[in-house]
Structures are given as structure tokens and as C-alpha cells.
XYZ file of C-alpha atoms in Angstrom:
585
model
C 82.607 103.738 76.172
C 80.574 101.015 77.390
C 79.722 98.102 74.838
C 76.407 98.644 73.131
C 75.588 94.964 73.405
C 75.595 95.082 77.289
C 73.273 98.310 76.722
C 70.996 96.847 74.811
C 70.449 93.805 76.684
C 69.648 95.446 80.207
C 67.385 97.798 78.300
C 65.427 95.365 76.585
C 65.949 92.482 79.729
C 65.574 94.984 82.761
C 69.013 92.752 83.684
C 71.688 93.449 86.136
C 73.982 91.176 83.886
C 74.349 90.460 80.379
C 75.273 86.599 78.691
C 74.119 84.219 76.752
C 74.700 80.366 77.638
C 77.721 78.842 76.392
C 80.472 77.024 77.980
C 83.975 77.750 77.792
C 87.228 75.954 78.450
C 89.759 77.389 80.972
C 93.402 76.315 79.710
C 95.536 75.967 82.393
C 98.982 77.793 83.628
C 102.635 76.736 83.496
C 104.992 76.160 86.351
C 107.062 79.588 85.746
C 104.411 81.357 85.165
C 102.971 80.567 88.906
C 106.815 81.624 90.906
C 108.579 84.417 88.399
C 109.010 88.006 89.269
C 108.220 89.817 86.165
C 110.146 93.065 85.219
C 109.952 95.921 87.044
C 107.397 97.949 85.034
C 107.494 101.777 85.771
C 105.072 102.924 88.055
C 101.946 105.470 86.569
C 103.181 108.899 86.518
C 102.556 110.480 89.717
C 102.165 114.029 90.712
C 105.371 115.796 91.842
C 105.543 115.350 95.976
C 108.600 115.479 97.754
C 109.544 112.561 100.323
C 112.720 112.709 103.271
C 114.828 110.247 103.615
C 116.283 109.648 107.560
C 119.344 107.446 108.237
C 120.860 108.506 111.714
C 121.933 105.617 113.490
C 122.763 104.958 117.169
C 123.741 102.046 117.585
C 125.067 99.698 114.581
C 125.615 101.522 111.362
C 124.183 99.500 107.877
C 126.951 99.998 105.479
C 124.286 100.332 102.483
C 122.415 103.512 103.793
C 124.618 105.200 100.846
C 123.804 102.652 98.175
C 119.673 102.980 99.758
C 120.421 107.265 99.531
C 121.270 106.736 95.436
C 118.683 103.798 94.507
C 115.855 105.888 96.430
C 116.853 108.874 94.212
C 117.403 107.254 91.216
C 113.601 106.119 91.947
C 112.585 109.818 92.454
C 114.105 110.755 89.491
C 112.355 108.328 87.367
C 108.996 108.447 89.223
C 108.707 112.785 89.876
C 109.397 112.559 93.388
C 112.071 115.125 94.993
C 114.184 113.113 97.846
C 115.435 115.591 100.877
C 117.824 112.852 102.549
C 119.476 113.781 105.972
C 121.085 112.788 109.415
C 119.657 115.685 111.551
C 116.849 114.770 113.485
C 116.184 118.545 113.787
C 114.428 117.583 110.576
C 111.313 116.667 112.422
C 109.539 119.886 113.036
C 105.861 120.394 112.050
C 106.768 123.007 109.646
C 109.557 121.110 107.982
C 107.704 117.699 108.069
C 104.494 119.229 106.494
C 106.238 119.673 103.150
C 106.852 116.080 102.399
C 103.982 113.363 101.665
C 105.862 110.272 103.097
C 109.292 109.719 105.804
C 111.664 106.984 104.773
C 113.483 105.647 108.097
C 116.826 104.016 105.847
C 118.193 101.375 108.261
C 118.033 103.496 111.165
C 119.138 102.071 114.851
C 118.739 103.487 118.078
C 117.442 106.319 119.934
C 117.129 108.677 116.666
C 114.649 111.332 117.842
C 113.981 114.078 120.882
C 110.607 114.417 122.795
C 110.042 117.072 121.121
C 111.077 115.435 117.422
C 108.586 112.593 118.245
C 105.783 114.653 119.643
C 105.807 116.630 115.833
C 106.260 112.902 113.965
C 103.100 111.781 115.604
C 101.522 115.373 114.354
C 102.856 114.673 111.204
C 101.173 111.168 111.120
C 97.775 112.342 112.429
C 97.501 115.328 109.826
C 97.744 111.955 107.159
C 101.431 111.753 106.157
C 103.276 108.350 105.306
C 106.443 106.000 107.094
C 108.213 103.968 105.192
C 110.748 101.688 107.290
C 113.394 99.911 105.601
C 115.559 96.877 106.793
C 116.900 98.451 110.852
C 113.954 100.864 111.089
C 112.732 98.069 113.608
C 115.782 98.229 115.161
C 115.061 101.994 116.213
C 113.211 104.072 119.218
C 112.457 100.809 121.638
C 111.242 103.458 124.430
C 108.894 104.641 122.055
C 105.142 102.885 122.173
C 103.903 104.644 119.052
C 107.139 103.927 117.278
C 106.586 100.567 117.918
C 103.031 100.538 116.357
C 104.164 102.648 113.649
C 107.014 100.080 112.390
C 104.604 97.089 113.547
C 107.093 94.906 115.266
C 110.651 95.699 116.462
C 113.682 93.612 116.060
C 114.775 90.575 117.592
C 118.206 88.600 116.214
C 118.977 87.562 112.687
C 120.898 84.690 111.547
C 123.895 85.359 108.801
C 123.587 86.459 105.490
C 121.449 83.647 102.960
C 119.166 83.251 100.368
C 115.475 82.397 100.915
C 112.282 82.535 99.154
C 109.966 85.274 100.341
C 106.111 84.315 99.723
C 104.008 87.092 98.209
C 100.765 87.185 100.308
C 99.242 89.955 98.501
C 100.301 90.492 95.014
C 97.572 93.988 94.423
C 99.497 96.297 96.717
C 102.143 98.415 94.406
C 104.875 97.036 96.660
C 104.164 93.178 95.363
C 101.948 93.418 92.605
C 105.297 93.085 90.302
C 106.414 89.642 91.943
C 105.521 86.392 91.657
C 104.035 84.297 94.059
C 107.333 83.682 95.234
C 110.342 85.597 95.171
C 114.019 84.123 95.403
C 116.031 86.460 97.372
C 119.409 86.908 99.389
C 119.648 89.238 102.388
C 119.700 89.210 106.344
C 116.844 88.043 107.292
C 115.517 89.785 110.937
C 113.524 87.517 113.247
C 110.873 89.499 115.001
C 110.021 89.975 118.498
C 106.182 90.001 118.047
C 104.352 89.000 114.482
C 102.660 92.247 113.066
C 99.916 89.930 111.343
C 97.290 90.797 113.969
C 97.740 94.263 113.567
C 98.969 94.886 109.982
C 98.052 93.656 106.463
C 100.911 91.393 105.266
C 101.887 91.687 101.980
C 105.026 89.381 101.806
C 106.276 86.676 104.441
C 109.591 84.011 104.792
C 109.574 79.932 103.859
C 111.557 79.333 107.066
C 111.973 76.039 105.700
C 113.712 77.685 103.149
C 116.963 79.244 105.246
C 118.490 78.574 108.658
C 117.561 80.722 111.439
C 114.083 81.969 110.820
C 112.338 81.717 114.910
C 109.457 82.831 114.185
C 107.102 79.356 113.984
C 106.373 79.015 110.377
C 104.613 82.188 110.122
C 107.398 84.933 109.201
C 106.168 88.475 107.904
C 108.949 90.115 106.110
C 106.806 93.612 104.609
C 103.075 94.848 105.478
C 101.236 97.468 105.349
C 98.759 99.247 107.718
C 96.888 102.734 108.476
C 97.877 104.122 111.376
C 96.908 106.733 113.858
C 95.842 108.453 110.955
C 98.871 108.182 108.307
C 99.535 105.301 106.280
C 103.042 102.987 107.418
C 104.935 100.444 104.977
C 107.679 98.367 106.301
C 109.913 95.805 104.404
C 112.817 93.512 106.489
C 115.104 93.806 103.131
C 117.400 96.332 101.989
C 120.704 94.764 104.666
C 122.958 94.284 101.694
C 124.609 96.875 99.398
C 123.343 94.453 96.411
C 119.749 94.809 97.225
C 119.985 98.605 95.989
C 120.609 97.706 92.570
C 118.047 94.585 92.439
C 115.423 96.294 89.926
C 112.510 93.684 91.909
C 113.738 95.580 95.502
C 113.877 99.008 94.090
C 110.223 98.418 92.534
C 109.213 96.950 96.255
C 110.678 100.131 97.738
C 108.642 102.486 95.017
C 105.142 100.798 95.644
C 106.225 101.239 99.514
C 106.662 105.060 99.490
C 104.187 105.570 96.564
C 101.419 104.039 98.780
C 102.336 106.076 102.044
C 102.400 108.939 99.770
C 99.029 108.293 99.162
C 99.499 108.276 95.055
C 98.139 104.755 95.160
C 95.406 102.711 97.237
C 95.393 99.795 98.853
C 93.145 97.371 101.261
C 95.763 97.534 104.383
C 93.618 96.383 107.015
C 94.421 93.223 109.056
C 93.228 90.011 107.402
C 92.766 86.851 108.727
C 90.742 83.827 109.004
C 89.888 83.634 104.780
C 89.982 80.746 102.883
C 91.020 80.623 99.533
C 88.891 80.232 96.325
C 91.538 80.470 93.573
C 95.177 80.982 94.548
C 96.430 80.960 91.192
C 97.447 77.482 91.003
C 94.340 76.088 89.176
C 90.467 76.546 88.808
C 89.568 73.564 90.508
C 85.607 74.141 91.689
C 84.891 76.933 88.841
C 82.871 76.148 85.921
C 82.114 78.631 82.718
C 78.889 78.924 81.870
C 78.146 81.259 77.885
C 80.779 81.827 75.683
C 84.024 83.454 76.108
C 86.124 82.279 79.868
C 88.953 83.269 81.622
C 92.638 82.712 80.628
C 94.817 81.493 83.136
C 98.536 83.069 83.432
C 100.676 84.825 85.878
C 98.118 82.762 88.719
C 95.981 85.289 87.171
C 92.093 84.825 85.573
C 91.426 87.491 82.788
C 88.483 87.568 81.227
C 88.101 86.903 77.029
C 85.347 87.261 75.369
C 81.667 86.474 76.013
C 78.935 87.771 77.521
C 80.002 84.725 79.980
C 80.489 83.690 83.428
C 82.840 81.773 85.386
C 81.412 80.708 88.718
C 82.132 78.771 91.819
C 80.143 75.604 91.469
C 82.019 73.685 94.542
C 79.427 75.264 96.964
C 76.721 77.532 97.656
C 77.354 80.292 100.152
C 74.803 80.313 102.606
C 74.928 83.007 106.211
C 77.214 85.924 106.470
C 80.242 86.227 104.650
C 82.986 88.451 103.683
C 84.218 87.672 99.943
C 87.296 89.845 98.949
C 89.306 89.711 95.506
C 91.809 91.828 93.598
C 91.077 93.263 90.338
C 92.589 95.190 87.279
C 91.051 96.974 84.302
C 93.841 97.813 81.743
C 91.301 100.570 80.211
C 87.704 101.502 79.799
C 87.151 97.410 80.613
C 83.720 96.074 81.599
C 83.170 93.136 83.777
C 81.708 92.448 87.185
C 81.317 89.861 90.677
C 78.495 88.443 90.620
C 76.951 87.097 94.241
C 73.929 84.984 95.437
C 72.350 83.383 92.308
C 71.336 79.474 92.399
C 73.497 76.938 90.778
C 72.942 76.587 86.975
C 74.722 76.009 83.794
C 72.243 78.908 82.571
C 73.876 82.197 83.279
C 70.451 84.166 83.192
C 70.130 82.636 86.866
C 72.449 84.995 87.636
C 70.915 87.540 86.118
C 67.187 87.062 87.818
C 68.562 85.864 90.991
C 71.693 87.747 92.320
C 73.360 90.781 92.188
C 76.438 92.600 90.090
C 78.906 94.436 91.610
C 80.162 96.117 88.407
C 83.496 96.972 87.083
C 83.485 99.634 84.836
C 85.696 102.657 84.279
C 82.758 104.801 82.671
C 78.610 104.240 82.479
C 75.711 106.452 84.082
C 76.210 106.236 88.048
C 74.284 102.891 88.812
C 76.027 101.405 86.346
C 79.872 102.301 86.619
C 82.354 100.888 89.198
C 81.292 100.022 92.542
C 77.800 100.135 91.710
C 75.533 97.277 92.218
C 74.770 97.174 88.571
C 71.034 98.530 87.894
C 70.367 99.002 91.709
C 72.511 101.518 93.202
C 75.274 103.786 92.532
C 78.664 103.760 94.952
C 79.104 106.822 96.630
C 80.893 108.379 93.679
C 83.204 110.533 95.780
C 84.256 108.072 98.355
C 84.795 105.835 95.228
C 87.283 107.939 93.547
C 89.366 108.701 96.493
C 89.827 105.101 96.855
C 90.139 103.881 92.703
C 93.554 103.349 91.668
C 93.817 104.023 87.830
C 93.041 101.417 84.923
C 96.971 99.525 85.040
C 96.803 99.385 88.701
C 95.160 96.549 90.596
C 92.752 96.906 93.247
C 90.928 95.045 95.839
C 87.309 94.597 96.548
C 85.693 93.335 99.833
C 82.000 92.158 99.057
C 80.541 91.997 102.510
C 77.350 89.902 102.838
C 74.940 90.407 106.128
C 71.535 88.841 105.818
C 70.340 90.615 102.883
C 72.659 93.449 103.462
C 75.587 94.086 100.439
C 78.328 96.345 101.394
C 81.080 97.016 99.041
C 84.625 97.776 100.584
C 87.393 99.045 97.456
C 90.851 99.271 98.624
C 89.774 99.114 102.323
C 86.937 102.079 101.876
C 83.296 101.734 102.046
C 81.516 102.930 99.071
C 78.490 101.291 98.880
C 75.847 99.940 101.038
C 72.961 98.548 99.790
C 69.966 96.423 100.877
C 68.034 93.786 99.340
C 64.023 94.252 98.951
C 63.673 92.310 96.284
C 61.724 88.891 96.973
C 62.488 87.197 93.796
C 66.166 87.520 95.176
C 68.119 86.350 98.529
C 71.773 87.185 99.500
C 71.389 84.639 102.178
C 72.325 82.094 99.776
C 74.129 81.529 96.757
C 76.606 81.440 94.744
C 79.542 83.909 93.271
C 80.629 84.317 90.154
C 83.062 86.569 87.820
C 81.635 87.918 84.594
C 83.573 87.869 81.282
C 81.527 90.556 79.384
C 82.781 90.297 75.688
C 85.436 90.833 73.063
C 87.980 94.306 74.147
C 86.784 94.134 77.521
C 89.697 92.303 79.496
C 89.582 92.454 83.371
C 91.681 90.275 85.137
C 91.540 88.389 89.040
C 93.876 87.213 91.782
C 93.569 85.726 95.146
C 89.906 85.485 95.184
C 89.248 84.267 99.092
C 86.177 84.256 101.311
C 85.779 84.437 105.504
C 81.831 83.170 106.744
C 80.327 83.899 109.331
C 81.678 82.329 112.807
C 85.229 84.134 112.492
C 86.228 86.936 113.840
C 85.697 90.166 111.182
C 88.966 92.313 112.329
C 88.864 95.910 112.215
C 87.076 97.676 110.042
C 88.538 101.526 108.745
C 86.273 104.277 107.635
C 83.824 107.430 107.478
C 80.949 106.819 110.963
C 78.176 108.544 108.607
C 75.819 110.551 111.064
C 72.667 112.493 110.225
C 72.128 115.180 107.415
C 74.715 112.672 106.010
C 77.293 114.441 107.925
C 80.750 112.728 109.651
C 81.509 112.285 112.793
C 84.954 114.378 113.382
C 87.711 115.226 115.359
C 87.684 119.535 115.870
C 90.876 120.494 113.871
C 92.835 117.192 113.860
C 93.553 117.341 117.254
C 95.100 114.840 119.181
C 95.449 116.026 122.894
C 93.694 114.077 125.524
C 89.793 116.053 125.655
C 89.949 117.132 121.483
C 86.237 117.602 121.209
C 84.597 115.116 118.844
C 81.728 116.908 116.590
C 79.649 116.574 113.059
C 81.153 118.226 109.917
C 80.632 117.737 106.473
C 82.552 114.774 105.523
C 85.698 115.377 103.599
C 88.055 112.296 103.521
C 90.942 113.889 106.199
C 92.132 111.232 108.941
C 90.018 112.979 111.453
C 87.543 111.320 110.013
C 88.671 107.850 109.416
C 87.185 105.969 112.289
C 88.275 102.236 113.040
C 86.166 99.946 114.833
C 88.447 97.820 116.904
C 87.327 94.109 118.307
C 87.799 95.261 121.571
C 84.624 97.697 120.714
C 86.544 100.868 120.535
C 86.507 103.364 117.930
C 89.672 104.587 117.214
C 91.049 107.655 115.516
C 94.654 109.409 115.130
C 95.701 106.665 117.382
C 93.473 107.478 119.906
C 89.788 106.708 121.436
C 86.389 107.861 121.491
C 85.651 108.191 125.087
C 82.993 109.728 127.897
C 84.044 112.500 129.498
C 84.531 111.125 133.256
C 83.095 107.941 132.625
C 79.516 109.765 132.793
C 76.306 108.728 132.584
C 74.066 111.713 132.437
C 72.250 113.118 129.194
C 74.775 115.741 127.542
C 77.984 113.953 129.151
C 80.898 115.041 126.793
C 82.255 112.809 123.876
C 86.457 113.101 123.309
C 89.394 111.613 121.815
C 91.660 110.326 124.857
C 94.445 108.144 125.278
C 92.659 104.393 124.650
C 92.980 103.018 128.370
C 90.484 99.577 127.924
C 87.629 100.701 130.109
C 84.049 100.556 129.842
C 84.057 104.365 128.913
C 85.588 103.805 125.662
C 83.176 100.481 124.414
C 80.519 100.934 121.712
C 78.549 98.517 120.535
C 76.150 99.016 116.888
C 72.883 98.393 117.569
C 70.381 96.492 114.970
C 67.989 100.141 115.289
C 71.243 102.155 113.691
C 72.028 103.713 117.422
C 75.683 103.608 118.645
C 75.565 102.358 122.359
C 78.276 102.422 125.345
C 77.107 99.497 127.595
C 78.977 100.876 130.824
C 76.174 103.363 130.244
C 72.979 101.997 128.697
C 73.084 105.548 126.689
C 73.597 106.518 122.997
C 76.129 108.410 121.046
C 73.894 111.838 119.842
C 74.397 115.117 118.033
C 73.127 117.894 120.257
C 70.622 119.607 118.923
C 67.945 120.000 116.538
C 70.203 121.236 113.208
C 72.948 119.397 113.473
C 75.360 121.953 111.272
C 79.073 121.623 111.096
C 80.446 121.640 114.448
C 77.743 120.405 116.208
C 78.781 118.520 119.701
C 77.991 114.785 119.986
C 77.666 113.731 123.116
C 75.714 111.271 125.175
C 71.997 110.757 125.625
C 69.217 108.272 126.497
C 68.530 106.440 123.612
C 65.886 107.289 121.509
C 66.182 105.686 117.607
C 65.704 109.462 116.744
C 67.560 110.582 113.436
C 70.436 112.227 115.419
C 71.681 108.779 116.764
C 71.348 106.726 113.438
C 74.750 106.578 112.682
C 76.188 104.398 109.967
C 79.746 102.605 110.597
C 82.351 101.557 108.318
């Protein structure tokens, strides 16, 4: 239950925080603490799902596919999934494939798969299932373009057998969140012919100073992460040796892999780039405590102790646009909170009349439970749950500031969206801050980082909310060139997870939403088709809510005056009416 003392406050304060002024000291970290894996803890138990494991080769043959076989069901075993392993790519049927939650490509090489096998693997992708590519599965299908996007990079060369120290970009996903910041490890270590940053969320990458042979400029991925074509795809570079098998670190990297294509655990996969870092772990340099309680320091993690406090960024004042993201873990019915755009002030009840809490709290009334902005408005509870991992499990929030404009991103899904109207308050300037809300209630932090306004936002994944709060949808999943695209109740499915792409397309199941013909008369058709770069294909938001294609100078519209499930969308001259207010992730 929530703490009466935090109750009591915003009843009798009207606050969206509760603290009292007090400073606190921060004690700092040790050296091990900052660089040592800690043991492989046992995932949460899981529902019982079923995963297959694929290890044909065509070309050169990994002599620790058996050893990967045994460890990955040792791992099922222990973790209540069933592993179906096998060579036979007539495997890969739509009927067979729908039975398992994630595919595990074990050091595969070569030319693995038929038309036919790869035309139902793509099916299987866009109806939401999960890859997992270990070690060679980069070394496979190289005639293949969605293969290639699926894996994220293919193969180059690889120099000979060494240790090196891998550095843990993202230590929230289940894959990492058991390492520390760096992790010393022997294996073959494959150079890449492209770098998958730009189009996958990195979760681990190579020192190259740290071995011989690394060609890839400094900036080596080694395992990431990314949503695609409407599935979810984890690759790592290990797993070459027979040793790596038995490595409990590498077998809990392989678990978080296939437990987060499995969808059994979230995770903020998009692209990142372009953030600067607030507190890496190494120190609080910049942050100041302001009430009682503060944040421990271990682990390059914050967690809170005590209070009703506040540890905030006194360095600077965050002024413009901005995109703040952080990871965060509740080990129970925990209460704490971000706090954004208050004025500098020793005196936490600045924060408290000026800015705005984005709360963290397993259980409260709607507006005040997690993802809400505390006292304001509730998250979309349902969008919110499908993207919560448990209390144990970390997540990540993105806390995306527009003008006065708050939207709230949790592992990678929009859940709340909320606008200042309040003139005794600005989000156009401020500071942030992480609340420490009292004795019992221990939340801790990592890799708090911030991108302003200037860079480039990457894509963005999510539900395109339409009118009657409907979303806009692909009819039945379908992925052929001309799939009409409609309204229908929103339900979570990858037909309905839009990205918008920096080129200005809007992407789905690995495909585009496109003009029929390149038209530009009122009712023109709106379809999925192949994404081919022309003006056809280009959206741009508009300030008024409307969805414009420039090519055009027209709007993306439901038909219609009733707008039930299955209605058409298609194009029309813009009009701000309610059927072309559409809402984007």
C-alpha cells in the first residue's frame, strides 16, 4: 500500500510531491563495484511457452552448436520454457512456427532456408513472434534483404580467438541487466560489415583497444536489440567457443535474449543516439540532495533511502525541447518518482509548486500510480501494463518534453500524454530531479541521460491513435503489397505498432503506409506496400493534429461519418475535422 505520509501530505498540500527540506549526503561507490558481473540471478518465473532452436549450417560448421543445444535447454528447464531444437528447415511452416513464441538461429551459416521457408518466417515475424541470433546467425541468408534487417548486420572477418572486455551500454534490458559495466570475456570476436547502431538499440559493444583485430573504428556493437517488421529480434556476437555454454554470465545473456523476443519481458529497443549522460554510474558529480533521506550509490546504481527527499541536477537548468530517458527498478510495492521543470532551490517544495511528477508506484488510485503524472493525469492504464515489467525487473522511462507538452514513453511505449495549462508552472524550463520518498520505499536508477532539442529524435514505435480513440490498423495482419489500412479498436497486435521513420514514413510489419497510385484525389486509397522512398509514402504531423503527405497537399482521413471498426482511411482535403486528428507515437 502506498505510505500514509505521502497521502496525507497531497491531501492537505494539493501537492504533486511530498518532502520536507533536509540535505543528505551521497557516499560514494568502490572500484569493483563499478566493472563486476554479479551472479546470474534466476530470471521471474515465466509462463510456459515453447521456443525452436535452428542450427543447419551451409557453409562452416561451429563445433559448439551441441554444447549451445544443452545450455539452451538446461535454461528451459530452469526457466518453464519447452526447447524443440532441429536441422530441418521444413520446420518453418506457418502452422509449425505459430506454436513457438521466439526462433533461436544457433550459429547458423549459409543459405539455411527455401522461398517458401522464408516467405512463412517473415509471416511468423509480422503475426509478433521473436529471433534470437547467436554467434554465425550473421553469417547466414546474405541473398536475403529481410534477413539482413532481421539479424541487423551480417558478418565480415574475425581475428583469432582472445579475450576482451565487452562494454555494457544498457544494463535494464534482461540480456545485460546482470553485468557490470564491463564484462571480461574470451571468444571470437566477428567484425561487422555495417554497424547496426543506426538501426538497432545496442545493449553491449567491444573496447577494440582491448584485443587485436577489432575493424570496426572504435565503435564495435557486439548484442542489440530492435522491433522489427512487427516481431521483436535479439542478436549477441558470442557463443563461438564450447566454453561460453557453461559461462553462467553468457547463459543469463542468452535467457534475457529469448525471454525478451518471447515477449515475457519489456524493453526500450528503439535506436538511440545523440544523449548525453547525466549519471553513468561513476559518481554524482552535478546532483545535490535537497530534505532528508538521499540516494546510495553501488553497483553504478542510485537507490533511494529514506526521506521524503530529492536528489536533483543542480549543474543546469533544462531549457527547449528535450528527451530525458532513465532506467528504473521497484523491488516491491516501492514509491518514488522523476521529477521535471521546477526552478533551482535547496527547498524541495519548489518542486512541488513548480514542476511535475512522473510517479513510480506499483499501486495508488489511477492518477497517482505508475506512469501517471502524479495528481494530474493517469497513464493509459492498459497500454501501461502491456509495457510494465514486474517489481525485480528494471525498466526504462523516456520523459519527452515539447513546449509545454509531457509525454511519457515506458519500455519504448507511449502511455501518457499530457499538457501543461497550468500558469504557475512551465516545462520550458527547469530542472529534473529523482524523489526519495521515505523509509521501505527503495527505488533504484541507472544511466540517467538526456538528448535537447537540435538532434535528431530517431524513430519513434507505437499505437497512431485516430478518432473515437480508435487505431489505425492493418486488415488481418496482412502483409501483401495493397493490405488495406483501416480503424479498429486498438488492441496491442503488431498491426498496430506504427513507426515513424526520419525519412517521414510510417512503417508497419516491415512495410509502408502508402497512396494508392501516387493519387491525389479525395477518397484515393491508403495501403501497406513495399517502402520504395517516394513522395507517396511521406507524412508529415501537422501542429492542428492532421497527418499530411506533402507530394499531395492532402490529409490522412477515416471515411465516413461513424468511423466503426473497419472503417477505410484514405485520403482527403484537409479539413482539422475530428476524423483527421490523429495522435502519433
Amino acid at each position: 500500500m502506498r505510505t500514509p505520509l505521502k497521502a496525507l501530505i497531497a491531501l492537505f498540500a494539493g501537492a504533486a510531491l511530498c518532502m520536507t527540506p533536509q540535505v543528505a549526503a551521497l557516499p560514494g561507490a568502490t572500484p569493483a563495484a563499478l566493472t563486476a558481473p554479479r551472479d546470474a540471478a534466476p530470471a521471474a518465473a515465466d509462463p510456459a511457452y515453447r521456443i525452436l532452436v535452428f542450427s543447419r549450417t551451409a557453409g562452416f560448421r561451429h563445433s559448439s552448436i551441441d554444447e549451445g543445444i544443452t545450455a539452451l535447454r538446461d535454461l528451459g528447464a530452469a526457466n518453464n520454457f519447452t526447447v524443440d531444437a532441429t536441422e530441418d528447415p521444413q520446420a518453418f511452416t506457418t502452422a509449425n512456427l505459430a506454436q513457438y513464441r521466439a526462433v533461436v538461429f544457433l550459429s547458423t551459416t549459409g543459405d539455411v532456408l527455401g522461398n517458401a521457408q522464408q516467405t512463412a518466417f517473415e509471416q511468423y515475424l509480422g503475426s509478433g513472434g521473436g529471433y534470437v541470433g547467436i554467434h554465425a546467425a550473421a553469417d547466414t541468408e546474405y541473398d536475403w534483404p529481410f534477413y539482413e534487417g532481421l539479424a541487423g548486420a551480417y558478418f565480415h572477418s574475425h581475428p583469432a580467438i582472445q579475450p576482451a572486455t565487452v562494454k555494457v551500454e544498457d544494463r535494464a534490458h534482461d540480456a545485460t541487466a546482470h553485468l557490470g559495466r564491463t564484462w571480461q570475456r574470451t571468444d571470437e570476436w566477428y567484425n561487422y560489415r555495417t554497424n547496426p547502431r543506426t538501426t538497432a538499440h545496442v545493449l553491449a559493444s567491444l573496447d577494440e583497444s582491448s584485443y587485436s583485430g577489432g575493424t570496426m573504428s572504435g565503435d564495435h556493437p557486439i548484442a542489440w536489440c530492435k522491433d522489427y517488421a512487427g516481431g521483436r529480434a535479439f542478436y549477441t556476437g558470442g557463443g563461438h567457443t564450447e566454453e561460453s555454454y557453461a559461462d553462467p554470465a553468457f547463459r543469463r545473456h542468452l535467457l534475457g535474449g529469448i525471454r525478451w523476443a518471447a515477449g515475457t519481458t519489456q524493453a526500450d529497443c528503439r535506436p538511440e543516439t545523440g544523449y548525453t549522460s547525466l549519471f553513468d554510474g561513476t559518481g554524482t558529480t552535478g546532483w545535490k540532495q535537497a530534505g532528508p533521506g538521499g540516494f546510495t550509490l553501488a553497483d553504478s546504481t542510485l537507490t533511494s533511502q529514506g526521506g521524503l527527499g530529492m536528489l536533483w541536477y543542480n549543474a543546469r537548468e533544462f531549457t527547449g525541447d528535450y528527451s530525458l530517458k532513465l532506467d528504473w527498478k521497484a523491488s516491491g510495492d516501492d514509491n518514488s518518482g522523476v521529477l521535471v521543470g521546477f526552478p533551482a532551490s535547496d527547498d524541495p517544495w519548489s518542486a512541488v509548486n513548480n514542476g511535475y511528477e512522473i510517479q513510480i508506484d506499483a499501486t495508488d488510485t489511477a492518477d497517482r500510480t505508475t506512469g501517471a503524472v502524479y495528481g494530474f493525469q493517469s497513464a493509459d492504464i492498459p497500454a501501461r501494463d502491456a509495457a510494465l515489467n514486474p517489481p525485480g525487473e528494471w525498466n526504462t522511462y523516456e520523459i519527452r518534453v515539447t513546449g509545454e507538452r509531457l509525454e511519457i514513453f515506458l519500455n519504448g511505449r507511449k502511455i501518457n500524454d499530457f499538457t501543461n495549462t497550468d500558469p504557475a508552472r512551465s516545462l520550458k524550463q527547469g530542472h529534473i530531479g529523482l524523489q526519495n520518498h521515505g523509509d521501505g520505499d527503495e527505488v533504484a536508477f541507472r544511466n540517467i541521460r538526456i538528448k535537447q532539442a537540435g538532434t535528431s529524435p530517431g524513430p519513434r514505435s507505437g499505437e497512431v491513435r485516430g478518432v473515437n480513440g480508435k487505431c489505425l490498423d492493418i486488415d488481418n495482419a496482412g502483409t501483401a503489397d495493397g493490405t488495406k489500412i483501416q480503424l479498429y479498436t486498438c488492441n496491442t497486435s503488431a498491426a498496430q505498432r506504427w513507426t515513424v521513420a526520419d525519412d517521414g514514413t510510417l512503417q508497419a510489419l516491415g512495410k509502408c503506409l502508402d497512396i494508392d497510385n501516387a493519387g491525389t484525389t479525395d477518397g484515393t486509397k491508403i495501403q501497406l506496400y513495399t517502402c520504395n522512398n517516394t513522395g507517396a509514402q511521406k507524412w508529415t504531423a501537422q501542429p492542428d493534429g492532421t497527418v499530411r503527405n506533402p507530394q499531395s497537399g492532402k490529409c490522412l482521413d477515416a471515411s465516413g461519418d461513424t468511423w466503426n471498426d473497419r472503417t477505410p482511411v484514405h485520403l482527403w482535403t484537409c479539413h482539422t475535422g475530428p476524423n483527421q486528428k490523429w495522435t502519433l507515437p
